[in-house]
């Protein structure tokens, strides 16, 4: 698989990252706790909204936009998920998938996705282990 991105793809991804950062200005994440560019991503398997297991290894053949959020149905988290859902067709055209992770239950994720018409995949990290491994807690 060709992993180089076109200028258009880089611009689109940059806009998505800028939007996320603008929503997360108040988050307190220490740089020493974050996964750095070039680090091996911590592997994981988590239950999805449909109770099916979602594993990082399932995304090895494509780009993955992996984002962590505190809670379903809060204003900022809803906006983020809705924006990712709106961008999903373009991201898929670029060979990318989107996976949102929070500590909410699979049942909560189903209700959240149904209520807001979300198209992104949501995973449940109820024990926070994956969130902590990525330095997002």
PDB file of C-alpha atoms in Angstrom:
ATOM      1  CA  UNK A   1       0.000   0.000   0.000  1.00  0.00           C
ATOM      2  CA  UNK A   2       1.307   3.440  -0.891  1.00  0.00           C
ATOM      3  CA  UNK A   3       1.524   5.379   2.376  1.00  0.00           C
ATOM      4  CA  UNK A   4       2.426   8.760   0.870  1.00  0.00           C
ATOM      5  CA  UNK A   5      -0.310  11.365   0.940  1.00  0.00           C
ATOM      6  CA  UNK A   6      -1.116  13.936  -1.693  1.00  0.00           C
ATOM      7  CA  UNK A   7      -1.024  17.628  -0.847  1.00  0.00           C
ATOM      8  CA  UNK A   8      -4.833  17.631  -0.825  1.00  0.00           C
ATOM      9  CA  UNK A   9      -4.902  14.734   1.635  1.00  0.00           C
ATOM     10  CA  UNK A  10      -2.359  16.399   3.894  1.00  0.00           C
ATOM     11  CA  UNK A  11      -4.385  19.627   3.818  1.00  0.00           C
ATOM     12  CA  UNK A  12      -7.595  17.764   4.745  1.00  0.00           C
ATOM     13  CA  UNK A  13      -5.915  15.914   7.602  1.00  0.00           C
ATOM     14  CA  UNK A  14      -4.299  19.145   8.815  1.00  0.00           C
ATOM     15  CA  UNK A  15      -7.716  20.815   8.939  1.00  0.00           C
ATOM     16  CA  UNK A  16      -9.142  17.905  10.944  1.00  0.00           C
ATOM     17  CA  UNK A  17      -6.236  18.062  13.406  1.00  0.00           C
ATOM     18  CA  UNK A  18      -6.564  21.850  13.762  1.00  0.00           C
ATOM     19  CA  UNK A  19     -10.288  21.485  14.509  1.00  0.00           C
ATOM     20  CA  UNK A  20      -9.612  18.841  17.136  1.00  0.00           C
ATOM     21  CA  UNK A  21      -6.916  20.943  18.762  1.00  0.00           C
ATOM     22  CA  UNK A  22      -9.226  23.957  18.865  1.00  0.00           C
ATOM     23  CA  UNK A  23     -11.796  21.835  20.721  1.00  0.00           C
ATOM     24  CA  UNK A  24      -9.195  20.523  23.134  1.00  0.00           C
ATOM     25  CA  UNK A  25      -7.503  23.732  24.311  1.00  0.00           C
ATOM     26  CA  UNK A  26      -8.387  22.991  27.929  1.00  0.00           C
ATOM     27  CA  UNK A  27      -7.160  19.399  27.981  1.00  0.00           C
ATOM     28  CA  UNK A  28      -4.182  18.820  30.247  1.00  0.00           C
ATOM     29  CA  UNK A  29      -1.939  16.204  28.630  1.00  0.00           C
ATOM     30  CA  UNK A  30       1.719  16.008  29.498  1.00  0.00           C
ATOM     31  CA  UNK A  31       3.978  15.653  26.469  1.00  0.00           C
ATOM     32  CA  UNK A  32       5.981  13.005  28.308  1.00  0.00           C
ATOM     33  CA  UNK A  33       2.865  10.781  28.482  1.00  0.00           C
ATOM     34  CA  UNK A  34       1.927  11.027  24.817  1.00  0.00           C
ATOM     35  CA  UNK A  35       2.752   8.539  22.097  1.00  0.00           C
ATOM     36  CA  UNK A  36       5.287  10.298  19.871  1.00  0.00           C
ATOM     37  CA  UNK A  37       5.608  10.201  16.092  1.00  0.00           C
ATOM     38  CA  UNK A  38       7.655   7.146  15.244  1.00  0.00           C
ATOM     39  CA  UNK A  39       6.682   5.251  18.423  1.00  0.00           C
ATOM     40  CA  UNK A  40       5.027   1.889  18.021  1.00  0.00           C
ATOM     41  CA  UNK A  41       1.320   2.324  18.698  1.00  0.00           C
ATOM     42  CA  UNK A  42       0.184   0.339  21.752  1.00  0.00           C
ATOM     43  CA  UNK A  43      -1.854  -2.627  20.522  1.00  0.00           C
ATOM     44  CA  UNK A  44      -5.376  -3.106  21.821  1.00  0.00           C
ATOM     45  CA  UNK A  45      -8.706  -4.828  21.362  1.00  0.00           C
ATOM     46  CA  UNK A  46     -11.873  -3.178  22.694  1.00  0.00           C
ATOM     47  CA  UNK A  47     -15.604  -3.822  22.411  1.00  0.00           C
ATOM     48  CA  UNK A  48     -17.385  -1.656  19.871  1.00  0.00           C
ATOM     49  CA  UNK A  49     -20.865  -0.193  20.033  1.00  0.00           C
ATOM     50  CA  UNK A  50     -22.189  -3.443  18.542  1.00  0.00           C
ATOM     51  CA  UNK A  51     -20.273  -5.489  21.189  1.00  0.00           C
ATOM     52  CA  UNK A  52     -17.947  -6.807  18.439  1.00  0.00           C
ATOM     53  CA  UNK A  53     -14.227  -6.696  19.188  1.00  0.00           C
ATOM     54  CA  UNK A  54     -12.284  -3.885  17.512  1.00  0.00           C
ATOM     55  CA  UNK A  55      -8.512  -4.376  17.376  1.00  0.00           C
ATOM     56  CA  UNK A  56      -5.796  -2.008  16.223  1.00  0.00           C
ATOM     57  CA  UNK A  57      -4.392  -4.830  14.057  1.00  0.00           C
ATOM     58  CA  UNK A  58      -7.617  -4.672  11.999  1.00  0.00           C
ATOM     59  CA  UNK A  59      -6.419  -1.306  10.650  1.00  0.00           C
ATOM     60  CA  UNK A  60      -2.912  -2.283   9.551  1.00  0.00           C
ATOM     61  CA  UNK A  61      -3.861  -2.037   5.872  1.00  0.00           C
ATOM     62  CA  UNK A  62      -4.962   1.607   6.027  1.00  0.00           C
ATOM     63  CA  UNK A  63      -4.527   4.894   7.832  1.00  0.00           C
ATOM     64  CA  UNK A  64      -6.383   5.284  11.116  1.00  0.00           C
ATOM     65  CA  UNK A  65      -7.542   8.483  12.759  1.00  0.00           C
ATOM     66  CA  UNK A  66      -7.652   7.347  16.377  1.00  0.00           C
ATOM     67  CA  UNK A  67      -9.148   9.847  18.785  1.00  0.00           C
ATOM     68  CA  UNK A  68      -9.968   9.713  22.465  1.00  0.00           C
ATOM     69  CA  UNK A  69     -12.790  11.643  24.076  1.00  0.00           C
ATOM     70  CA  UNK A  70     -14.060  11.874  27.660  1.00  0.00           C
ATOM     71  CA  UNK A  71     -17.767  11.123  27.359  1.00  0.00           C
ATOM     72  CA  UNK A  72     -20.666  10.478  25.004  1.00  0.00           C
ATOM     73  CA  UNK A  73     -23.242  13.242  24.531  1.00  0.00           C
ATOM     74  CA  UNK A  74     -21.229  16.136  25.942  1.00  0.00           C
ATOM     75  CA  UNK A  75     -21.188  19.222  23.745  1.00  0.00           C
ATOM     76  CA  UNK A  76     -17.516  19.124  22.718  1.00  0.00           C
ATOM     77  CA  UNK A  77     -17.403  15.356  22.250  1.00  0.00           C
ATOM     78  CA  UNK A  78     -20.607  15.397  20.226  1.00  0.00           C
ATOM     79  CA  UNK A  79     -19.268  18.159  17.980  1.00  0.00           C
ATOM     80  CA  UNK A  80     -16.041  16.234  17.464  1.00  0.00           C
ATOM     81  CA  UNK A  81     -17.842  12.989  16.564  1.00  0.00           C
ATOM     82  CA  UNK A  82     -20.287  14.790  14.248  1.00  0.00           C
ATOM     83  CA  UNK A  83     -17.388  16.564  12.500  1.00  0.00           C
ATOM     84  CA  UNK A  84     -15.473  13.304  12.071  1.00  0.00           C
ATOM     85  CA  UNK A  85     -18.637  11.687  10.678  1.00  0.00           C
ATOM     86  CA  UNK A  86     -19.033  14.532   8.185  1.00  0.00           C
ATOM     87  CA  UNK A  87     -15.386  14.171   7.122  1.00  0.00           C
ATOM     88  CA  UNK A  88     -15.539  10.366   6.988  1.00  0.00           C
ATOM     89  CA  UNK A  89     -16.362   9.979   3.270  1.00  0.00           C
ATOM     90  CA  UNK A  90     -13.395  12.164   2.309  1.00  0.00           C
ATOM     91  CA  UNK A  91     -11.115  10.400   4.783  1.00  0.00           C
ATOM     92  CA  UNK A  92     -12.242   7.027   3.409  1.00  0.00           C
ATOM     93  CA  UNK A  93     -11.417   8.248  -0.109  1.00  0.00           C
ATOM     94  CA  UNK A  94      -7.911   8.863   1.233  1.00  0.00           C
ATOM     95  CA  UNK A  95      -7.728   5.327   2.636  1.00  0.00           C
ATOM     96  CA  UNK A  96      -8.363   6.243   6.276  1.00  0.00           C
ATOM     97  CA  UNK A  97     -10.778   5.015   8.918  1.00  0.00           C
ATOM     98  CA  UNK A  98     -11.863   6.846  12.089  1.00  0.00           C
ATOM     99  CA  UNK A  99     -12.099   5.252  15.528  1.00  0.00           C
ATOM    100  CA  UNK A 100     -13.271   7.119  18.634  1.00  0.00           C
ATOM    101  CA  UNK A 101     -12.475   5.704  22.078  1.00  0.00           C
ATOM    102  CA  UNK A 102     -14.022   6.650  25.412  1.00  0.00           C
ATOM    103  CA  UNK A 103     -14.771   4.944  28.702  1.00  0.00           C
ATOM    104  CA  UNK A 104     -18.499   4.816  27.969  1.00  0.00           C
ATOM    105  CA  UNK A 105     -20.177   1.429  27.588  1.00  0.00           C
ATOM    106  CA  UNK A 106     -21.021  -0.123  24.214  1.00  0.00           C
ATOM    107  CA  UNK A 107     -24.715   0.534  24.967  1.00  0.00           C
ATOM    108  CA  UNK A 108     -23.962   4.222  25.566  1.00  0.00           C
ATOM    109  CA  UNK A 109     -22.020   4.352  22.289  1.00  0.00           C
ATOM    110  CA  UNK A 110     -24.989   2.826  20.401  1.00  0.00           C
ATOM    111  CA  UNK A 111     -27.371   5.444  21.803  1.00  0.00           C
ATOM    112  CA  UNK A 112     -24.857   8.249  21.122  1.00  0.00           C
ATOM    113  CA  UNK A 113     -24.326   7.122  17.520  1.00  0.00           C
ATOM    114  CA  UNK A 114     -28.052   6.668  16.882  1.00  0.00           C
ATOM    115  CA  UNK A 115     -29.009  10.002  18.446  1.00  0.00           C
ATOM    116  CA  UNK A 116     -26.511  11.998  16.361  1.00  0.00           C
ATOM    117  CA  UNK A 117     -26.374   9.881  13.184  1.00  0.00           C
ATOM    118  CA  UNK A 118     -22.684   9.131  13.708  1.00  0.00           C
ATOM    119  CA  UNK A 119     -20.867   7.179  11.030  1.00  0.00           C
ATOM    120  CA  UNK A 120     -17.557   6.751  12.877  1.00  0.00           C
ATOM    121  CA  UNK A 121     -16.690   3.578  14.760  1.00  0.00           C
ATOM    122  CA  UNK A 122     -16.771   3.912  18.544  1.00  0.00           C
ATOM    123  CA  UNK A 123     -14.952   1.664  21.023  1.00  0.00           C
ATOM    124  CA  UNK A 124     -15.414   1.242  24.760  1.00  0.00           C
ATOM    125  CA  UNK A 125     -12.389   1.490  27.079  1.00  0.00           C
ATOM    126  CA  UNK A 126     -14.194   1.137  30.397  1.00  0.00           C
ATOM    127  CA  UNK A 127     -11.075   0.259  32.392  1.00  0.00           C
ATOM    128  CA  UNK A 128      -9.065   3.152  30.812  1.00  0.00           C
ATOM    129  CA  UNK A 129      -6.097   0.904  29.984  1.00  0.00           C
ATOM    130  CA  UNK A 130      -5.917   1.836  26.315  1.00  0.00           C
ATOM    131  CA  UNK A 131      -6.538   5.517  27.007  1.00  0.00           C
ATOM    132  CA  UNK A 132      -3.727   5.493  29.571  1.00  0.00           C
ATOM    133  CA  UNK A 133      -1.381   3.565  27.242  1.00  0.00           C
ATOM    134  CA  UNK A 134      -1.771   6.386  24.703  1.00  0.00           C
ATOM    135  CA  UNK A 135      -1.312   9.102  27.336  1.00  0.00           C
ATOM    136  CA  UNK A 136      -4.797  10.458  26.749  1.00  0.00           C
ATOM    137  CA  UNK A 137      -6.124  10.102  30.298  1.00  0.00           C
TER     138      UNK A 137
END
